[in-house]
Coordinates of C-alpha atoms and ligand atoms in Angstrom, one line a residue:
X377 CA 73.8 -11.2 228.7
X378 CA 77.1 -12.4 229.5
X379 CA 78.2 -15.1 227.3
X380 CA 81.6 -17.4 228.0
X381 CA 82.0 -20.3 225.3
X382 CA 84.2 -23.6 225.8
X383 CA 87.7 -23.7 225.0
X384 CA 87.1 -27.8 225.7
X385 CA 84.1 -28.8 223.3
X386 CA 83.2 -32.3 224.8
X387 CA 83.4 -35.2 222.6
X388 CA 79.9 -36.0 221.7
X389 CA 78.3 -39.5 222.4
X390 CA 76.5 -42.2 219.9
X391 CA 73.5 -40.1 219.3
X392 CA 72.1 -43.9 218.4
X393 CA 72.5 -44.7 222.1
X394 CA 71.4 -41.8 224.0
X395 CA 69.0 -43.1 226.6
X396 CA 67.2 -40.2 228.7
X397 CA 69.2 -37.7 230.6
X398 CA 72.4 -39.0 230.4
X399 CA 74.8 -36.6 228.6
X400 CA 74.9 -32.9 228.8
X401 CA 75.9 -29.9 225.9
X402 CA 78.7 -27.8 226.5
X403 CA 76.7 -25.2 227.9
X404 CA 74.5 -23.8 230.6
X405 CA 72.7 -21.1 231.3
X406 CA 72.8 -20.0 235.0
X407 CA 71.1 -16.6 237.0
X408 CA 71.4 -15.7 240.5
X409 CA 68.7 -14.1 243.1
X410 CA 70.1 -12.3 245.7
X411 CA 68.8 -8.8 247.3
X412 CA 65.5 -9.4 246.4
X413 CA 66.0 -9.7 242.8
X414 CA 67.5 -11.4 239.5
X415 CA 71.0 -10.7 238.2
X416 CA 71.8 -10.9 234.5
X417 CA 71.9 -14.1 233.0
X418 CA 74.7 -16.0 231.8
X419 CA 75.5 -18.5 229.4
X420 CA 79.0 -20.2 230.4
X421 CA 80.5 -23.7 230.0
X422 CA 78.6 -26.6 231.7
X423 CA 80.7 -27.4 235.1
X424 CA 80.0 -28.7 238.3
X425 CA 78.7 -25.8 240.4
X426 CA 80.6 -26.0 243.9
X427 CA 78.3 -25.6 247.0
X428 CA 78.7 -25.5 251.0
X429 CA 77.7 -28.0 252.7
X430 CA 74.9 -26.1 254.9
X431 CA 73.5 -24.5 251.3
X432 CA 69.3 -25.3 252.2
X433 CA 68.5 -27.0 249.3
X434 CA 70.3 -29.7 250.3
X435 CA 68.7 -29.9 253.5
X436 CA 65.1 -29.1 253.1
X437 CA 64.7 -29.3 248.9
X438 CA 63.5 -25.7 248.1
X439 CA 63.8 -26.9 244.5
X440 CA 61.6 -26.8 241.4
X441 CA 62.3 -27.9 238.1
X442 CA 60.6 -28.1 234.7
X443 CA 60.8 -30.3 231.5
X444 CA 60.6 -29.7 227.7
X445 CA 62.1 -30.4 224.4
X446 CA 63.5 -29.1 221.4
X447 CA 63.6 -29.7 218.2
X448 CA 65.5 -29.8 214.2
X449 CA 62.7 -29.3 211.8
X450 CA 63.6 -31.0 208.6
X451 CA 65.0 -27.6 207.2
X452 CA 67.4 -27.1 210.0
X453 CA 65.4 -24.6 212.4
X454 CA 65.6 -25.3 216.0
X455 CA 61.6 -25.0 217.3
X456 CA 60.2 -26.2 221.1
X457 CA 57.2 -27.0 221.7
X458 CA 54.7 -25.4 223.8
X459 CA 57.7 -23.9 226.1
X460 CA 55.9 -20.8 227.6
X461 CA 53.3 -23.2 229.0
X462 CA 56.5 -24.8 230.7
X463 CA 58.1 -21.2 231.8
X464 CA 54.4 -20.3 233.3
X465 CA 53.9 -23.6 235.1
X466 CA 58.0 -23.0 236.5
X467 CA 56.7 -19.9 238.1
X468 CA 53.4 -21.4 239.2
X469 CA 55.6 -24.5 241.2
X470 CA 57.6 -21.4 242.6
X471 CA 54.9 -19.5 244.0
X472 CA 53.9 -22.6 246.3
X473 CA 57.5 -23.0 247.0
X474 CA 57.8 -19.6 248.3
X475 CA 60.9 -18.9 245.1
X476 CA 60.5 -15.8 243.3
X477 CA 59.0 -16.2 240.0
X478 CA 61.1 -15.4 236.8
X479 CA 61.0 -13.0 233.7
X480 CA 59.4 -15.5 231.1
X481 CA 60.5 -13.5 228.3
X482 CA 63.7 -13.1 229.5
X483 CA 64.6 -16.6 230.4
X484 CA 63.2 -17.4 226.8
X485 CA 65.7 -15.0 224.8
X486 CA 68.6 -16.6 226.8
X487 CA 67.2 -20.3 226.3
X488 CA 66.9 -19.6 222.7
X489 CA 70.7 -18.1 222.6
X490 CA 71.9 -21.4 224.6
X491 CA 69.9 -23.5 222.1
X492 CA 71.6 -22.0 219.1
X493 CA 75.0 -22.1 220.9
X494 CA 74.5 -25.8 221.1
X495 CA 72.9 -26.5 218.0
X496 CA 74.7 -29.8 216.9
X497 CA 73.7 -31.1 220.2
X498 CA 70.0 -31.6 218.7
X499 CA 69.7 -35.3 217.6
X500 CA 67.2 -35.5 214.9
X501 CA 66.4 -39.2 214.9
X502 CA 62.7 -39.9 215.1
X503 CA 61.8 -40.5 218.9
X504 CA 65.1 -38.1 219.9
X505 CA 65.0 -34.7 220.6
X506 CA 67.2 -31.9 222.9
X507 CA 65.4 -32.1 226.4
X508 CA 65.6 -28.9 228.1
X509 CA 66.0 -28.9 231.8
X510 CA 65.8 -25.6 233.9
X511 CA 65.8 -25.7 237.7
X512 CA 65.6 -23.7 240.7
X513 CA 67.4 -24.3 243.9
X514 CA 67.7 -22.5 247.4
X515 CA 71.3 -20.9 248.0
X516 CA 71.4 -19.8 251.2
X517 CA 74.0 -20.9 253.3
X518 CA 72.4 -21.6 256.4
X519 CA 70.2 -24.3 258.3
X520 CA 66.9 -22.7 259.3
X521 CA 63.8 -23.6 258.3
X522 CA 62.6 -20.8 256.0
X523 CA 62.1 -19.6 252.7
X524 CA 65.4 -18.4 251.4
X525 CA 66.8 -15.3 250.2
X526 CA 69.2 -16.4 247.4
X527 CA 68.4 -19.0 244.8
X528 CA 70.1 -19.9 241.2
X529 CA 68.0 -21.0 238.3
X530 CA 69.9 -23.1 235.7
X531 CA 69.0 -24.5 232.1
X532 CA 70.4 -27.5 231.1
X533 CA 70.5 -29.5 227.8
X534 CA 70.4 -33.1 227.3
X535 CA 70.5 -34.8 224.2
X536 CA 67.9 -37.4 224.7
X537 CA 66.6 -41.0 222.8
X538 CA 63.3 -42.8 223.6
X539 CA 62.5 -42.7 227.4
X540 CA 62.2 -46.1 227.5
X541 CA 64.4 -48.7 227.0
X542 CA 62.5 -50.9 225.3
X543 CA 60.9 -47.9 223.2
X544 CA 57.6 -47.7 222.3
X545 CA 56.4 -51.3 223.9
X546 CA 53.8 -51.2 226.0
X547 CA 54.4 -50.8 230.0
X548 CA 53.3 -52.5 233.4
X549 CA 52.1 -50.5 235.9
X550 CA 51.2 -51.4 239.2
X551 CA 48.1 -49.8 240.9
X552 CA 49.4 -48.3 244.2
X553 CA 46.8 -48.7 247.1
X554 CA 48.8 -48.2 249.9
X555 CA 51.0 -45.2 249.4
X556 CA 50.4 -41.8 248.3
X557 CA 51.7 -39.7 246.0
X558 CA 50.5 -35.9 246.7
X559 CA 47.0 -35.3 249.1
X560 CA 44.8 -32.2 248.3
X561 CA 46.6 -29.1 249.6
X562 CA 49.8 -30.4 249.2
X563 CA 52.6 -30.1 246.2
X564 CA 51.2 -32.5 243.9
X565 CA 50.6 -29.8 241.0
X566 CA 54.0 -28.6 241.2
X567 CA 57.5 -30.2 240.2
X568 CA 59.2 -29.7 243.2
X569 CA 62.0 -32.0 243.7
X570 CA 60.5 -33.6 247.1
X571 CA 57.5 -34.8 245.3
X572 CA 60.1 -37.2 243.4
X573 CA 61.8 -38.3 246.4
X574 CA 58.6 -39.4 248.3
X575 CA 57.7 -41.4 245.0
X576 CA 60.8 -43.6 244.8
X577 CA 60.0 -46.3 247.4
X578 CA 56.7 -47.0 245.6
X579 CA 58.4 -47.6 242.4
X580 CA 61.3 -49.4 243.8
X581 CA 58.7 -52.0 245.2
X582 CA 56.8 -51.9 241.5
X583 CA 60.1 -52.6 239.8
X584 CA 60.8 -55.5 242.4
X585 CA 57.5 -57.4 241.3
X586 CA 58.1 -56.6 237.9
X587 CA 56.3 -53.2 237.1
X588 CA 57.4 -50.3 235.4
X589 CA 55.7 -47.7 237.3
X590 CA 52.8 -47.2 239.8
X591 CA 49.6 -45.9 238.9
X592 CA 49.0 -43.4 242.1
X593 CA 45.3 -43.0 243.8
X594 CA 43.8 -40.2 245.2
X595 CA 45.4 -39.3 248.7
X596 CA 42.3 -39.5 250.6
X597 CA 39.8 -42.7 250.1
X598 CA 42.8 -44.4 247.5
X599 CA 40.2 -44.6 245.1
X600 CA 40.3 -42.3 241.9
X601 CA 43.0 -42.0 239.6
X602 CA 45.5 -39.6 239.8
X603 CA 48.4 -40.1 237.5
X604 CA 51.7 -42.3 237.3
X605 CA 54.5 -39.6 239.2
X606 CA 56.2 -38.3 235.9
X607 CA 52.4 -39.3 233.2
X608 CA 49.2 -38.2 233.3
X609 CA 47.1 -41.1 232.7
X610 CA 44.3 -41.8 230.1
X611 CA 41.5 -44.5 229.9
X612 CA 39.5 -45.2 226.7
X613 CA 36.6 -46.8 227.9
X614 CA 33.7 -47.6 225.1
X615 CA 35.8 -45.2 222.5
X616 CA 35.3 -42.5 225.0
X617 CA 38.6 -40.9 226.1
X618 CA 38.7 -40.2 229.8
X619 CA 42.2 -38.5 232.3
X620 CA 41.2 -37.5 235.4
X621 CA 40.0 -34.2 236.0
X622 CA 42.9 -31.5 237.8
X623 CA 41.7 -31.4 241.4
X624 CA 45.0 -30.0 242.9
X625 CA 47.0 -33.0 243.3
X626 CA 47.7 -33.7 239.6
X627 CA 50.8 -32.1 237.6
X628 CA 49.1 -30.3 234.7
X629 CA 51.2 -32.1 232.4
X630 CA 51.5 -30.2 228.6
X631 CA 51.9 -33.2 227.1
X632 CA 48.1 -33.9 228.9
X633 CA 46.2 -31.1 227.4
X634 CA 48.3 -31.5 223.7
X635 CA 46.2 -35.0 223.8
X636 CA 43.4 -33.2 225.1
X637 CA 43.5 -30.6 222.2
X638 CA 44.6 -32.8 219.1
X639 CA 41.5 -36.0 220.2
X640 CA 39.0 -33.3 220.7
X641 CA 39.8 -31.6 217.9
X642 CA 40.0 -34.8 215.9
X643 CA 36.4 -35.7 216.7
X644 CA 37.3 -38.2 219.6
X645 CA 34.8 -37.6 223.1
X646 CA 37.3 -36.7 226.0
X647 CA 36.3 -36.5 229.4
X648 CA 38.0 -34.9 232.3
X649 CA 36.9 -35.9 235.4
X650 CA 37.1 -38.6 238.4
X651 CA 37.4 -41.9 237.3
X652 CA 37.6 -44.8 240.2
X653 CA 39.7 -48.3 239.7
X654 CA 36.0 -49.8 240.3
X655 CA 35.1 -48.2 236.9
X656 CA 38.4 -49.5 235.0
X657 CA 38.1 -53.2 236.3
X658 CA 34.8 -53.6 235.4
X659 CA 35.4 -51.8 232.1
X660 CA 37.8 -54.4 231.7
X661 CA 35.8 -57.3 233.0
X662 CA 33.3 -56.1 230.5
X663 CA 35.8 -55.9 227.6
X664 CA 35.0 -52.5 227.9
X665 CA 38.7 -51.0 228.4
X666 CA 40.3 -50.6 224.9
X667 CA 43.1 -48.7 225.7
X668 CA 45.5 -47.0 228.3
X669 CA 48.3 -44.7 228.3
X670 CA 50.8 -42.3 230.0
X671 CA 51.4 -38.7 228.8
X672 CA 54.4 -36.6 229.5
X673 CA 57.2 -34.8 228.0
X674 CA 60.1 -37.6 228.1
X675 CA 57.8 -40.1 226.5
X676 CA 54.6 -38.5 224.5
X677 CA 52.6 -41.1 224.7
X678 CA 53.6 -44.5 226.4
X679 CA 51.2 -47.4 226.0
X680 CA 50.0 -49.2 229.3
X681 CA 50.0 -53.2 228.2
X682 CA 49.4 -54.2 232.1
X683 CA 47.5 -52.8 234.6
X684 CA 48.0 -54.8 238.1
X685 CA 45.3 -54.4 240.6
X686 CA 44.9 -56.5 243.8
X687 CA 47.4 -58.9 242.6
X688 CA 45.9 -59.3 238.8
X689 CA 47.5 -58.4 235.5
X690 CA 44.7 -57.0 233.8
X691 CA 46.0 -57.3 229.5
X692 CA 45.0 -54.1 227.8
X693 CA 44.6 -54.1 224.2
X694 CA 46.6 -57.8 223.9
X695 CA 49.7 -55.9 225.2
X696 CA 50.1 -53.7 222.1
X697 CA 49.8 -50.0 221.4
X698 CA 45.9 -49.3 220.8
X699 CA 44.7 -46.7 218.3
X700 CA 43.9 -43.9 219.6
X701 CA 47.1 -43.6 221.5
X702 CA 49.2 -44.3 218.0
X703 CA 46.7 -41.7 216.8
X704 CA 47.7 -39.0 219.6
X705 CA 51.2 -40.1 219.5
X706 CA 51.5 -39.5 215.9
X707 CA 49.7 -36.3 215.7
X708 CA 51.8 -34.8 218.4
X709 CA 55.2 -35.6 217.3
X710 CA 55.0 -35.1 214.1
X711 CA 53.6 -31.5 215.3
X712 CA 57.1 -31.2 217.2
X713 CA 59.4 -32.6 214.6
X714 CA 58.0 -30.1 211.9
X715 CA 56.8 -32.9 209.8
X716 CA 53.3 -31.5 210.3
X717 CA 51.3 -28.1 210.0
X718 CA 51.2 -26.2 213.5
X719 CA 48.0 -26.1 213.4
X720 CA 47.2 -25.1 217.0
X721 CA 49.9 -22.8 217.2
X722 CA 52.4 -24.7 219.7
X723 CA 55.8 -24.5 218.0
X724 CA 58.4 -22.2 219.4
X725 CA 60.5 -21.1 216.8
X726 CA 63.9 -20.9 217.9
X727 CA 66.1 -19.1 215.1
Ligands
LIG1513 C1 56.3 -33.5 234.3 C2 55.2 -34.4 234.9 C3 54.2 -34.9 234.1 C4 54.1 -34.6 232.6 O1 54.0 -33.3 232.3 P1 54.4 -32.8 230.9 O2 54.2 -31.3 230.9 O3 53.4 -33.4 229.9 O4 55.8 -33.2 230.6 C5 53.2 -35.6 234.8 N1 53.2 -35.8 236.1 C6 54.2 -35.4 236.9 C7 54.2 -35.7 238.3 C8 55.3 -34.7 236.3 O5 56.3 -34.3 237.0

């Protein structure tokens, strides 16, 4: 692999200040498709990447992109966390996307050289980490409607803080009837960068009336759960744990089937499967509904203090962070930060 440092090491931000996506390492890792397959890969200093104008991506958003984190253990070792399920899910978003899949061990010998390259870019704060962006993108340069025949893949590095800005407090989410987020058959179970596009309006509208996010329905009777556009979503109803099953519309989110994995083995009853808003409000008419919360990279777990529906704030848990989801929070990043045994066998190590 060809490697090209900096000469111009950026000066690095507050690393008390970060916010989520915001500031980038000094390097990048790109490689280039072109005659039906992968050149080398290269690590080289992070710089824009010029493009013409007609390149398709631009035009019709042959993209797909992934998400993960990594981590300094307390003794200094740089560990992700379940990153192969991230590198197998890449190449599963590309096969619906008509992109040519990539080497998964390759890719992870040059992610792990990048990390160690820009090892003091790792905030070890609680709640910070080093998020790890790779991305695919079209390259031809032409305007036709087809799957291309040249495409760059890319890892980035962000030094990010808590995805929130208010941290850990719980969110409002607004129950979206009206719009759509993925139907069966299409994209939903990829991340492909149009299904981010369609969601903005939806949560420009929540934000308007107050809301963090939407809660998304199911694209066809706008009914059942599906998940809040960057979350999974989970209901504990009675002290049974419930997410919705994965019918085809829903990313299979890591973070997901970590909480999955640590409740169940933890002695908590979790149930995937379809779960209607009739079900939550009357759970919640019925004091039944002790707790929601989101799952996903960026945030682990992110409490759900408000639930609107119809019009109605519905209070979960008195607006504050409920039990189990402390429970699946704490398990789980403590897991990534190295603080606890890896008992599942999820860590990465790095160097
Ligand atoms: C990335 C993402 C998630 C969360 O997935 P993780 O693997 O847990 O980060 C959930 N929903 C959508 C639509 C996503 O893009």
């Amino acid at each position: 692999m060809k490697i090209t440092l900096t000469k111009n090491k950026k000066v690095k931000p507050d690393f008390s200040k970060l916010g989520f996506g915001k500031y980038f390492t000094d390097h990048m890792l790109t490689m280039t498709y072109s005659d039906g397959k992968w050149n080398e890969p290269e690590i080289r200093p992070y710089e824009p990447v010029p493009m013409d104008p007609c390149t398709n991506v631009l035009h019709y958003g042959q993209g797909i992109f992934e998400g993960m984190k990594a981590y300094k253990t307390p003794e200094g070792k740089i560990t992700m966390f379940r990153a192969y399920d991230n590198l197998r899910r890449l190449n599963k978003s590309a096969d619906r996307l008509c992109m040519p899949n990539v080497d998964i061990e390759l890719v992870m010998d040059g992610l792990k050289q990048l990390l160690v390259i820009d090892q003091d870019w790792i905030p070890t704060a609680p709640g910070t980490a080093l998020y790890i962006r790779p991305f695919m993108i079209a390259n031809d340069k032409a305007l036709g409607v087809h799957a291309a025949h040249n495409y760059i893949f890319f890892i980035i590095l962000s030094p990010v803080g808590s995805y929130y800005a208010h941290g850990l407090q719980p969110t409002k989410i607004l129950v979206e009837e009206e719009m759509v987020r993925a139907p069966l058959g299409g994209t939903g179970e990829c991340k492909c960068m149009g299904n981010y596009a369609a969601s903005l309006f939806a949560g420009e509208m929540a934000n308007k009336k107050g809301y963090d996010q939407v809660l998304w329905l199911d694209g066809k009777e706008h009914k059942y759960v599906e998940e809040v556009g960057a979350m999974n979503i989970f209901f504990v109803i009675d002290g049974v744990v419930i997410t919705p099953a994965l019918v085809g519309s829903i990313l299979h989110g890591v973070t997901r089937r970590s909480v999955i994995e640590v409740l169940q083995k933890d002695g908590y009853k979790v149930e995937e499967r379809r779960i209607s808003t009739d079900e939550i409000v009357k759970a919640h008419k019925e004091g039944r509904l002790n707790e929601v919360f989101g799952s996903g990279t960026a945030a682990v777990i992110s409490p759900v203090g408000v639930l609107n529906f119809r019009g109605e704030d519905l209070i979960i848990n008195n607006n504050e962070m409920g039990p189990i989801s402390r429970h699946a929070y704490d398990r789980i990043t403590s897991i990534q930060n190295g603080t606890a045994a890896d008992e599942f066998g999820w860590v990465v190590h790095v160097n």
